[in-house]
């Protein structure tokens, strides 16, 4: 039986990936390696927790002995690496954990692979990364796989460092690696510190919808399941040593995203649109706020035939319906820690 460690499998993208892969690949054992930080939610894995080809291992990737022990126990053939501190605003407020997990954690995982895998083995370390490593675009242009790295935040700088280390392990030690750099994901099971779920939950509770700066920053939105399918395609068919950019070809200004959320919420709940839009509040900008991200996904579409299935409109409606139907999940993440973060980030921002 093939054994794949998925790190960060209790987080947003990781849990969607495991919910997709565990039933799809019954002959592969998936080991979810996650330290269960504030961003994790085991409730996201309820549908697969009893599956015979799924195991959960609580392991901190920034602890090299713990990582080595988990590798000894399972002898994985492949690692799909998603575990990270992932929120830009938190990296600005408190960068320490970002350096430990995103840089050192990746390094310890690579060391474990190097120690366990034979030179001619059928192995793969797939590194899930972000388009934020490329920095900011102006009004025109797209990020390609050749775009120079120019990260702006402690989060994206730590992810950029991890990308470089992964590539160095391929060049220096011949470790079989692949990378994918993706644009902004949205969808079910996303922690409500990120723009789309934060706005959905605030709007439902009649709380302000805080827009940083003028709301004209642009992000390229991709439905999370489209990202999961792209990752699996690259793992299976992508070329070793290569990077694949993944994006939704769906650029939106933040203010337009928030207006779309208000519109769909109004249609789905019957709340008056004007009342929802009246909650929009402009607040102090994010320091170092990248203006625009947009992905050229022609490499993955040309080589592997990948295309996103959802449009922003269809994906957003699915996402809003999911949050309306999953109150138990929402209650699980709205812990004291969540309330503390909301007070810290938005308390004196206006
Ligand atoms: P997330 O914050 O929702 O989940 C991260 C997961 O990693 C959590 O389950 C957490 O418990 C785990 N984790 C954190 N530190 C750990 C540690 N030291 N040891 C073990 N586990 C640890 O993140 P996400 O949005 O699902 O992102 C997953 C990956 O995808 C990240 O590497 C991120 O950089 C990348 N990415 C995210 C997006 C996006 O829009 N969310 C886009 C492109 C790339
Ligand atoms: O581009 C990929 C990246 O997308 C991932 O690597 C990150 O892990 C992920 O968090 C995301 O980063 P962003 O910073 O783009 O996402 P966030 O949801 O935090 O913010 C999206 C945009 O909305 C950004 O321009 C900031 C703005 N924003 C965000 C919040 C939370 C607001 O205007 N108000 C807010 O309250």
PDB file of C-alpha atoms and ligand atoms in Angstrom, residues 7-16 32-41 56-63 67 81-87 97 100-102 105 109 127-132 155 159 162 180-186 189-191 193-194 220-222 224 227 231 246, ligand 1:
ATOM      1  CA  UNK A   7       1.052  17.825   6.548  1.00  0.00           C
ATOM      2  CA  UNK A   8      -1.437  20.458   7.727  1.00  0.00           C
ATOM      3  CA  UNK A   9      -4.319  18.123   6.924  1.00  0.00           C
ATOM      4  CA  UNK A  10      -6.546  19.602   9.653  1.00  0.00           C
ATOM      5  CA  UNK A  11      -6.387  23.092   8.147  1.00  0.00           C
ATOM      6  CA  UNK A  12      -8.467  24.625   5.378  1.00  0.00           C
ATOM      7  CA  UNK A  13      -6.851  23.287   2.184  1.00  0.00           C
ATOM      8  CA  UNK A  14      -5.451  20.136   3.839  1.00  0.00           C
ATOM      9  CA  UNK A  15      -8.852  18.994   5.138  1.00  0.00           C
ATOM     10  CA  UNK A  16     -10.494  19.639   1.764  1.00  0.00           C
ATOM     11  CA  UNK A  32      -2.544  13.500   8.341  1.00  0.00           C
ATOM     12  CA  UNK A  33       0.419  15.054  10.186  1.00  0.00           C
ATOM     13  CA  UNK A  34      -0.780  18.167  11.997  1.00  0.00           C
ATOM     14  CA  UNK A  35       0.029  19.940  15.249  1.00  0.00           C
ATOM     15  CA  UNK A  36      -3.543  21.240  15.686  1.00  0.00           C
ATOM     16  CA  UNK A  37      -2.844  24.976  15.981  1.00  0.00           C
ATOM     17  CA  UNK A  38      -5.702  27.494  16.267  1.00  0.00           C
ATOM     18  CA  UNK A  39      -6.231  27.107  12.467  1.00  0.00           C
ATOM     19  CA  UNK A  40      -6.942  23.370  12.662  1.00  0.00           C
ATOM     20  CA  UNK A  41     -10.384  21.852  13.103  1.00  0.00           C
ATOM     21  CA  UNK A  56      -4.171  11.196  12.157  1.00  0.00           C
ATOM     22  CA  UNK A  57      -0.802  11.933  13.800  1.00  0.00           C
ATOM     23  CA  UNK A  58      -0.395  14.959  16.058  1.00  0.00           C
ATOM     24  CA  UNK A  59       3.153  16.097  15.233  1.00  0.00           C
ATOM     25  CA  UNK A  60       4.850  19.496  15.304  1.00  0.00           C
ATOM     26  CA  UNK A  61       6.956  19.890  12.148  1.00  0.00           C
ATOM     27  CA  UNK A  62       9.208  22.372  13.952  1.00  0.00           C
ATOM     28  CA  UNK A  63      10.303  19.518  16.265  1.00  0.00           C
ATOM     29  CA  UNK A  67       9.131  14.459  12.627  1.00  0.00           C
ATOM     30  CA  UNK A  81       3.404  19.528   2.517  1.00  0.00           C
ATOM     31  CA  UNK A  82       0.746  22.073   3.455  1.00  0.00           C
ATOM     32  CA  UNK A  83       1.439  22.711   7.157  1.00  0.00           C
ATOM     33  CA  UNK A  84       2.201  26.371   7.687  1.00  0.00           C
ATOM     34  CA  UNK A  85       1.278  29.490   9.539  1.00  0.00           C
ATOM     35  CA  UNK A  86      -0.811  31.013   6.755  1.00  0.00           C
ATOM     36  CA  UNK A  87      -2.311  34.364   7.755  1.00  0.00           C
ATOM     37  CA  UNK A  97       5.892  31.059  14.592  1.00  0.00           C
ATOM     38  CA  UNK A 100       9.767  28.275  12.963  1.00  0.00           C
ATOM     39  CA  UNK A 101       7.014  26.407  11.132  1.00  0.00           C
ATOM     40  CA  UNK A 102       7.308  27.624   7.560  1.00  0.00           C
ATOM     41  CA  UNK A 105       9.460  22.926   9.745  1.00  0.00           C
ATOM     42  CA  UNK A 109      10.614  17.446   6.815  1.00  0.00           C
ATOM     43  CA  UNK A 127       5.563  21.563  -1.568  1.00  0.00           C
ATOM     44  CA  UNK A 128       2.327  23.568  -1.536  1.00  0.00           C
ATOM     45  CA  UNK A 129       3.220  27.241  -1.787  1.00  0.00           C
ATOM     46  CA  UNK A 130       1.739  30.604  -2.592  1.00  0.00           C
ATOM     47  CA  UNK A 131       1.773  33.266  -5.302  1.00  0.00           C
ATOM     48  CA  UNK A 132       2.671  35.784  -2.555  1.00  0.00           C
ATOM     49  CA  UNK A 155       4.488  35.173   5.911  1.00  0.00           C
ATOM     50  CA  UNK A 159       7.205  30.764   2.342  1.00  0.00           C
ATOM     51  CA  UNK A 162      10.928  27.382   2.212  1.00  0.00           C
ATOM     52  CA  UNK A 180       2.879  24.482  -6.761  1.00  0.00           C
ATOM     53  CA  UNK A 181       2.313  28.199  -6.142  1.00  0.00           C
ATOM     54  CA  UNK A 182      -1.358  29.062  -5.874  1.00  0.00           C
ATOM     55  CA  UNK A 183      -3.495  32.182  -5.650  1.00  0.00           C
ATOM     56  CA  UNK A 184      -6.149  32.972  -2.990  1.00  0.00           C
ATOM     57  CA  UNK A 185      -8.354  30.011  -2.087  1.00  0.00           C
ATOM     58  CA  UNK A 186     -11.879  30.197  -0.716  1.00  0.00           C
ATOM     59  CA  UNK A 189     -13.811  24.904   6.107  1.00  0.00           C
ATOM     60  CA  UNK A 190     -11.746  28.140   5.869  1.00  0.00           C
ATOM     61  CA  UNK A 191     -10.881  29.736   9.213  1.00  0.00           C
ATOM     62  CA  UNK A 193      -9.747  35.236   9.859  1.00  0.00           C
ATOM     63  CA  UNK A 194      -9.437  35.274   6.028  1.00  0.00           C
ATOM     64  CA  UNK A 220      -7.141  36.098  -7.995  1.00  0.00           C
ATOM     65  CA  UNK A 221      -9.705  33.768  -6.364  1.00  0.00           C
ATOM     66  CA  UNK A 222      -9.781  29.984  -6.738  1.00  0.00           C
ATOM     67  CA  UNK A 224     -10.484  25.228  -2.889  1.00  0.00           C
ATOM     68  CA  UNK A 227      -6.826  23.745  -6.027  1.00  0.00           C
ATOM     69  CA  UNK A 231      -2.311  19.521  -6.440  1.00  0.00           C
ATOM     70  CA  UNK A 246      -2.205  27.592 -10.067  1.00  0.00           C
TER      71      UNK A 246
HETATM   72  P1  LIG B   1      -4.426  26.887   7.437  1.00  0.00           P
HETATM   73  O1  LIG B   1      -3.844  27.946   8.314  1.00  0.00           O
HETATM   74  O2  LIG B   1      -5.902  26.783   7.299  1.00  0.00           O
HETATM   75  O3  LIG B   1      -3.944  25.451   7.968  1.00  0.00           O
HETATM   76  C1  LIG B   1      -2.620  25.200   8.322  1.00  0.00           C
HETATM   77  C2  LIG B   1      -2.552  23.855   9.032  1.00  0.00           C
HETATM   78  O4  LIG B   1      -1.177  23.616   9.370  1.00  0.00           O
HETATM   79  C3  LIG B   1      -3.360  23.792  10.346  1.00  0.00           C
HETATM   80  O5  LIG B   1      -4.100  22.598  10.416  1.00  0.00           O
HETATM   81  C4  LIG B   1      -2.278  23.809  11.416  1.00  0.00           C
HETATM   82  O6  LIG B   1      -2.645  23.122  12.613  1.00  0.00           O
HETATM   83  C5  LIG B   1      -1.101  23.146  10.720  1.00  0.00           C
HETATM   84  N1  LIG B   1       0.185  23.567  11.305  1.00  0.00           N
HETATM   85  C6  LIG B   1       0.606  24.834  11.550  1.00  0.00           C
HETATM   86  N2  LIG B   1       1.808  24.806  12.165  1.00  0.00           N
HETATM   87  C7  LIG B   1       2.151  23.485  12.289  1.00  0.00           C
HETATM   88  C8  LIG B   1       3.265  22.808  12.834  1.00  0.00           C
HETATM   89  N3  LIG B   1       4.290  23.474  13.399  1.00  0.00           N
HETATM   90  N4  LIG B   1       3.300  21.469  12.765  1.00  0.00           N
HETATM   91  C9  LIG B   1       2.273  20.761  12.211  1.00  0.00           C
HETATM   92  N5  LIG B   1       1.180  21.343  11.706  1.00  0.00           N
HETATM   93  C10 LIG B   1       1.119  22.691  11.749  1.00  0.00           C
HETATM   94  O7  LIG B   1      -3.706  27.025   6.045  1.00  0.00           O
HETATM   95  P2  LIG B   1      -4.307  26.801   4.563  1.00  0.00           P
HETATM   96  O8  LIG B   1      -4.973  28.038   4.132  1.00  0.00           O
HETATM   97  O9  LIG B   1      -4.999  25.506   4.535  1.00  0.00           O
HETATM   98  O10 LIG B   1      -2.932  26.700   3.733  1.00  0.00           O
HETATM   99  C11 LIG B   1      -2.274  25.458   3.580  1.00  0.00           C
HETATM  100  C12 LIG B   1      -1.007  25.660   2.776  1.00  0.00           C
HETATM  101  O11 LIG B   1      -1.340  26.192   1.499  1.00  0.00           O
HETATM  102  C13 LIG B   1      -0.018  26.647   3.391  1.00  0.00           C
HETATM  103  O12 LIG B   1       1.279  26.148   3.201  1.00  0.00           O
HETATM  104  C14 LIG B   1      -0.222  27.932   2.619  1.00  0.00           C
HETATM  105  O13 LIG B   1       0.969  28.687   2.562  1.00  0.00           O
HETATM  106  C15 LIG B   1      -0.600  27.394   1.253  1.00  0.00           C
HETATM  107  N6  LIG B   1      -1.465  28.267   0.453  1.00  0.00           N
HETATM  108  C16 LIG B   1      -2.636  28.751   0.968  1.00  0.00           C
HETATM  109  C17 LIG B   1      -3.471  29.538   0.167  1.00  0.00           C
HETATM  110  C18 LIG B   1      -4.772  30.090   0.692  1.00  0.00           C
HETATM  111  O14 LIG B   1      -5.385  30.912   0.012  1.00  0.00           O
HETATM  112  N7  LIG B   1      -5.256  29.671   1.848  1.00  0.00           N
HETATM  113  C19 LIG B   1      -3.087  29.833  -1.143  1.00  0.00           C
HETATM  114  C20 LIG B   1      -1.875  29.331  -1.630  1.00  0.00           C
HETATM  115  C21 LIG B   1      -1.083  28.536  -0.829  1.00  0.00           C
END
